[in-house]
XYZ file of C-alpha atoms in Angstrom:
385
model
C -0.040 0.308 -0.048
C 1.764 3.519 -0.498
C 2.237 5.901 1.485
C -0.402 8.761 0.796
C -3.069 5.348 1.104
C -1.510 4.281 4.360
C -2.017 8.540 5.191
C -5.403 8.183 4.462
C -6.318 5.378 6.386
C -4.583 7.392 8.902
C -6.822 9.993 9.855
C -10.001 9.146 8.123
C -12.364 10.125 11.386
C -10.338 13.338 12.190
C -10.775 14.363 8.033
C -14.499 13.322 8.045
C -15.967 13.175 11.126
C -17.908 16.832 10.969
C -19.162 15.179 7.248
C -19.761 11.841 9.823
C -22.252 13.564 12.260
C -23.830 15.412 9.428
C -25.152 12.352 7.596
C -26.398 10.713 10.557
C -28.588 13.022 11.825
C -30.240 13.209 8.075
C -31.339 9.675 8.644
C -32.170 10.260 12.052
C -34.621 12.704 10.531
C -35.723 10.005 7.978
C -36.223 7.997 10.524
C -38.093 10.156 13.187
C -40.210 11.210 10.489
C -41.270 7.390 8.613
C -39.266 7.938 5.895
C -37.637 4.262 5.974
C -37.430 1.323 7.967
C -34.186 0.396 8.731
C -33.681 -3.269 7.295
C -31.122 -5.177 6.319
C -29.800 -6.331 2.607
C -31.245 -3.119 1.992
C -28.524 -1.318 -0.625
C -29.570 -4.785 -2.807
C -33.483 -4.624 -2.335
C -34.640 -1.496 -1.278
C -35.573 0.599 -4.004
C -36.774 3.802 -3.236
C -36.555 6.656 -6.008
C -37.856 9.924 -3.823
C -34.785 8.924 -0.751
C -32.120 8.091 -4.066
C -33.493 12.312 -4.614
C -32.690 13.867 -0.686
C -29.564 12.218 -0.575
C -29.440 13.078 -4.123
C -30.170 17.110 -2.536
C -27.668 17.058 0.011
C -24.512 16.430 -2.224
C -23.944 12.325 -1.593
C -24.585 10.851 -4.830
C -21.848 11.939 -7.300
C -19.773 12.472 -4.575
C -16.116 11.523 -6.309
C -17.685 12.710 -10.319
C -15.902 15.563 -10.992
C -18.257 19.075 -11.182
C -18.057 19.519 -14.269
C -20.073 16.584 -15.092
C -22.291 17.851 -12.059
C -20.886 15.297 -9.292
C -19.323 16.929 -6.237
C -15.166 16.314 -6.724
C -15.190 14.815 -3.403
C -12.209 11.989 -2.363
C -13.351 8.547 -2.407
C -13.507 8.315 1.690
C -15.638 10.822 1.558
C -18.215 8.982 -0.115
C -16.806 5.939 2.126
C -18.082 7.921 5.225
C -21.586 8.285 3.526
C -22.275 4.730 2.750
C -21.166 3.827 5.900
C -23.641 5.089 7.517
C -26.381 4.407 5.340
C -25.585 1.018 5.474
C -25.183 0.212 9.175
C -29.223 2.535 9.047
C -30.103 0.093 7.070
C -31.167 3.242 4.356
C -33.219 2.114 1.124
C -30.358 3.178 -1.411
C -30.495 0.156 -3.688
C -32.000 2.283 -6.378
C -29.023 4.725 -6.833
C -26.807 1.867 -5.683
C -24.937 0.000 -8.978
C -25.300 3.737 -10.377
C -23.203 5.477 -7.864
C -20.762 2.930 -6.918
C -19.310 1.392 -10.190
C -21.677 3.076 -12.962
C -20.005 6.249 -12.438
C -16.183 5.308 -12.042
C -16.605 2.654 -14.873
C -18.249 5.944 -17.144
C -15.501 8.094 -15.831
C -12.955 6.007 -16.831
C -14.055 4.795 -19.975
C -16.693 6.623 -21.563
C -16.744 9.270 -23.792
C -17.120 12.975 -23.792
C -20.324 11.922 -25.017
C -21.411 9.593 -22.542
C -19.606 10.878 -19.611
C -22.196 14.591 -20.424
C -25.056 12.280 -21.028
C -24.309 9.863 -17.899
C -22.887 11.455 -14.931
C -25.431 14.598 -14.098
C -28.337 11.503 -13.273
C -25.863 9.574 -11.322
C -25.226 12.903 -9.342
C -28.691 14.415 -9.421
C -30.100 11.215 -7.621
C -32.177 11.061 -11.444
C -30.358 7.471 -13.279
C -30.112 4.351 -12.163
C -28.065 1.266 -13.668
C -28.381 -1.903 -14.072
C -24.786 -4.644 -14.572
C -25.300 -7.175 -17.421
C -22.712 -9.336 -16.779
C -24.274 -12.995 -15.616
C -25.804 -15.249 -18.295
C -27.807 -18.660 -17.075
C -25.029 -21.245 -18.223
C -22.247 -19.182 -17.502
C -22.082 -19.243 -13.347
C -19.817 -17.396 -12.382
C -17.005 -17.984 -14.930
C -18.040 -14.576 -16.516
C -14.965 -15.330 -19.100
C -17.723 -17.260 -20.864
C -20.871 -14.194 -22.204
C -22.111 -15.869 -24.525
C -24.201 -12.866 -25.555
C -22.534 -11.217 -29.047
C -22.990 -7.922 -30.526
C -22.078 -7.327 -34.085
C -20.686 -3.637 -35.386
C -23.428 -2.031 -38.093
C -20.766 0.464 -38.419
C -23.404 3.064 -37.167
C -24.946 1.061 -35.006
C -24.560 -3.063 -32.862
C -27.306 -5.751 -33.044
C -27.162 -7.607 -29.203
C -28.315 -10.696 -28.355
C -28.070 -12.898 -25.917
C -29.664 -13.169 -22.794
C -28.541 -11.814 -19.160
C -29.773 -13.624 -15.705
C -29.788 -11.748 -12.035
C -29.896 -8.558 -12.838
C -30.422 -6.673 -9.863
C -32.446 -3.235 -10.361
C -33.004 -3.515 -14.435
C -36.322 -2.905 -13.785
C -36.721 0.535 -12.672
C -33.020 1.338 -14.211
C -32.697 4.086 -17.388
C -29.680 2.539 -18.999
C -27.569 -0.756 -18.275
C -23.854 -1.510 -18.750
C -23.668 -5.126 -20.814
C -20.892 -6.921 -21.215
C -20.697 -8.928 -24.983
C -18.612 -11.147 -27.042
C -17.938 -8.891 -29.863
C -15.372 -10.334 -31.584
C -13.378 -14.220 -32.158
C -15.243 -17.072 -30.183
C -16.278 -17.623 -26.710
C -13.073 -20.322 -26.309
C -10.604 -16.850 -26.491
C -12.477 -16.141 -22.995
C -11.466 -12.306 -22.165
C -9.885 -12.139 -25.159
C -12.923 -9.911 -27.880
C -15.353 -8.782 -25.176
C -16.750 -5.416 -25.068
C -18.451 -3.207 -23.066
C -22.008 -0.907 -24.215
C -24.405 1.726 -22.432
C -27.703 0.593 -23.845
C -30.539 2.628 -23.150
C -33.628 1.275 -21.141
C -36.535 0.460 -21.747
C -35.927 0.027 -25.233
C -38.001 -1.948 -27.301
C -36.297 -5.167 -28.457
C -35.063 -6.170 -24.287
C -37.445 -8.137 -22.806
C -37.177 -8.020 -19.171
C -38.447 -10.160 -17.148
C -38.462 -10.237 -13.338
C -36.714 -13.249 -11.150
C -39.108 -13.982 -7.610
C -36.376 -14.507 -4.383
C -37.937 -16.902 -1.919
C -39.305 -13.793 0.065
C -41.741 -12.696 -2.472
C -39.493 -9.733 -4.016
C -38.281 -9.494 -7.358
C -35.571 -7.111 -7.578
C -33.836 -9.945 -9.617
C -34.708 -9.784 -13.618
C -33.215 -12.109 -16.782
C -32.756 -10.178 -19.376
C -33.324 -10.950 -22.850
C -31.637 -9.232 -26.008
C -33.437 -9.561 -29.627
C -31.744 -8.333 -32.350
C -31.841 -5.422 -29.784
C -29.652 -2.345 -31.885
C -28.163 0.861 -30.707
C -25.790 3.569 -31.957
C -22.431 3.042 -32.170
C -21.783 5.662 -29.286
C -22.721 3.321 -26.961
C -19.251 1.488 -27.377
C -17.939 1.631 -23.754
C -14.246 2.416 -23.414
C -11.841 0.566 -26.156
C -13.649 -2.933 -28.496
C -11.451 -5.572 -27.624
C -10.731 -4.259 -23.624
C -14.032 -4.784 -22.094
C -12.648 -8.248 -19.435
C -9.468 -5.056 -18.150
C -12.861 -3.001 -17.938
C -15.032 -4.748 -16.416
C -11.700 -5.880 -13.766
C -10.985 -2.749 -12.426
C -14.918 -1.847 -12.025
C -15.200 -4.883 -9.573
C -13.297 -3.540 -7.580
C -15.561 -0.849 -6.201
C -17.803 -3.878 -6.585
C -16.184 -6.295 -4.506
C -14.479 -3.981 -2.283
C -17.427 -1.407 0.070
C -18.719 -1.396 3.103
C -21.473 -3.321 1.584
C -19.895 -6.651 2.123
C -19.963 -6.655 5.391
C -22.633 -4.050 6.354
C -25.604 -5.777 4.798
C -26.835 -7.625 7.873
C -24.934 -4.573 9.869
C -28.935 -3.399 10.827
C -29.376 -6.683 12.673
C -26.641 -6.883 14.325
C -27.156 -3.427 16.027
C -30.440 -3.912 17.050
C -29.832 -6.954 18.184
C -27.421 -5.204 20.348
C -29.984 -2.620 21.409
C -32.572 -5.530 22.258
C -29.899 -6.581 24.663
C -29.041 -3.563 26.325
C -32.548 -3.413 27.307
C -32.999 -6.945 28.372
C -29.958 -8.207 29.520
C -28.060 -10.309 27.831
C -26.260 -13.885 29.289
C -21.992 -14.819 28.834
C -22.690 -16.405 26.489
C -24.738 -13.627 24.287
C -21.846 -10.856 25.288
C -19.180 -13.508 23.602
C -21.175 -13.245 20.568
C -21.990 -9.164 20.087
C -18.225 -9.123 20.844
C -16.753 -11.957 18.042
C -19.109 -10.556 15.753
C -18.096 -6.344 16.474
C -14.089 -7.646 16.384
C -15.177 -9.534 13.180
C -16.723 -6.664 11.926
C -14.115 -4.016 13.074
C -10.980 -5.932 11.152
C -13.521 -6.026 7.538
C -13.535 -2.249 7.947
C -10.070 -1.776 8.654
C -9.678 -3.870 4.962
C -12.126 -2.186 3.332
C -11.273 1.018 4.257
C -8.142 -0.066 3.146
C -8.800 -0.325 -0.424
C -10.689 2.908 -0.296
C -7.228 4.643 0.364
C -5.492 2.663 -1.967
C -8.427 3.519 -4.737
C -7.942 7.541 -3.500
C -4.624 7.222 -4.204
C -5.467 5.441 -7.651
C -4.500 2.531 -7.200
C -5.479 -1.160 -8.418
C -6.326 -2.708 -5.553
C -7.719 -5.870 -6.826
C -6.668 -8.553 -5.511
C -7.638 -7.282 -1.676
C -10.512 -6.830 -3.422
C -11.167 -9.850 -3.411
C -10.555 -10.545 -0.451
C -12.695 -8.003 1.198
C -15.482 -9.533 -1.345
C -14.699 -13.146 -0.006
C -14.071 -12.641 3.208
C -16.590 -9.956 4.560
C -19.725 -12.471 2.025
C -18.685 -15.190 4.937
C -19.210 -12.768 7.865
C -22.612 -11.595 6.899
C -23.573 -15.100 6.890
C -22.509 -16.124 9.532
C -23.826 -13.450 12.143
C -26.960 -13.672 10.401
C -26.711 -17.619 12.366
C -25.429 -16.595 15.239
C -27.630 -13.840 16.180
C -30.736 -17.034 15.558
C -28.417 -19.302 17.664
C -27.865 -16.869 20.086
C -31.272 -14.685 20.231
C -34.047 -17.510 20.866
C -36.197 -15.192 19.064
C -39.418 -16.090 17.418
C -38.769 -15.376 14.043
C -42.237 -13.839 11.585
C -41.695 -11.730 7.947
C -45.251 -10.482 9.436
C -44.601 -10.828 13.221
C -45.299 -7.376 15.512
C -41.496 -7.172 16.473
C -39.072 -5.422 13.727
C -36.340 -7.651 15.049
C -38.277 -10.778 14.686
C -38.651 -9.348 10.713
C -35.542 -8.937 10.357
C -34.172 -11.588 11.158
C -36.008 -13.698 9.153
C -35.533 -11.098 6.321
C -31.771 -12.095 6.897
C -32.024 -15.461 6.576
C -34.078 -15.629 3.354
C -30.946 -13.466 1.861
C -28.417 -15.203 3.515
C -27.616 -18.303 0.506
C -26.993 -15.045 -2.318
C -23.981 -13.641 0.217
C -21.325 -15.721 -1.141
C -22.692 -16.010 -4.710
C -23.088 -12.417 -6.076
C -20.495 -10.196 -7.143
C -18.612 -14.116 -7.921
C -18.626 -17.250 -5.500
C -16.260 -16.984 -3.255
C -14.537 -20.214 -4.539
C -13.708 -17.883 -7.424
C -12.388 -15.195 -5.489
C -9.821 -17.236 -3.784
C -9.125 -18.363 -7.453
C -8.165 -14.254 -7.513
C -6.780 -13.552 -4.475
C -4.507 -16.604 -5.215
C -3.084 -15.746 -8.706
C -2.182 -11.900 -7.533
C 0.084 -13.744 -4.313
C 1.204 -16.158 -6.496
C 0.114 -18.993 -5.578
C 0.728 -21.930 -7.752
């Protein structure tokens, strides 16, 4: 890690304590007014366009986007502080999450001037939501096995194929799609390109996928000879794999990788403070808290390295692997230690939150790359054969 990154990491609280207080006061006001009800996994399922607008009005979307594109020119560490508080409070940030987390830096790094001017102001204002078209039905976590293909017609492209587990496609205004433009599927990472596709589109079918809790934030997206302009190409033709890997550092390393279930831990800790805790419960709470602090340190380090202009791909994969495992362990530990009768429709908010968390646990180690894939990335990055 660079000296600059280390320096940033050491004084984040002293630098941005005022910002953290401001965000906490905003969230306290939202809770008091009934603006939202805290929930786990809120960055995946908490779609609330009105809340996203209110966050944007405070200048907390597009924080790292330059001011010439409607952003605020602030640091990744400041953005980290805002997101950390949003997640810890279980705020409904899903509508803007993908656009602000991943697509804004991707477009900044690879987009044309036209794409930057077209999409970045909407991300910063909370009026433009994005989906990610990566995963495919027969590819699993093997992203290089994508079969979606884009054919060049000179002034346009035609895209055919299917994407799956596409979060938020039904509310998105645009989707960044990874497709093969050259070569064959056996060429793997070579010949892949990215496209920014506006939604809705007459030749793109969005089919909801219902999860076990009855929600439908996932989608299957089918491209039927979907024609897009030549200007939809994001970055360099054939450089899609490299671009996606850089974007995944943002996806895999953020605080959502260990804070998805933090509202549950906070609610349980509050309950124990009110009712009293056994020695075993205190031990469990302390152990979970210690693990969360360690993961926070790792995630902060990634944010600091991104702020210093580094590419912490391996560390990001480690954060995602350890963080997603922790999230599941947290749910099971609270379930086993709380003696709560879990009910999704009960009157006890803690019981409802625990029920929601249990139903979401299976996906923690799948989304953003399975843990097996991530451990392979870490091993290769460390030179392990």
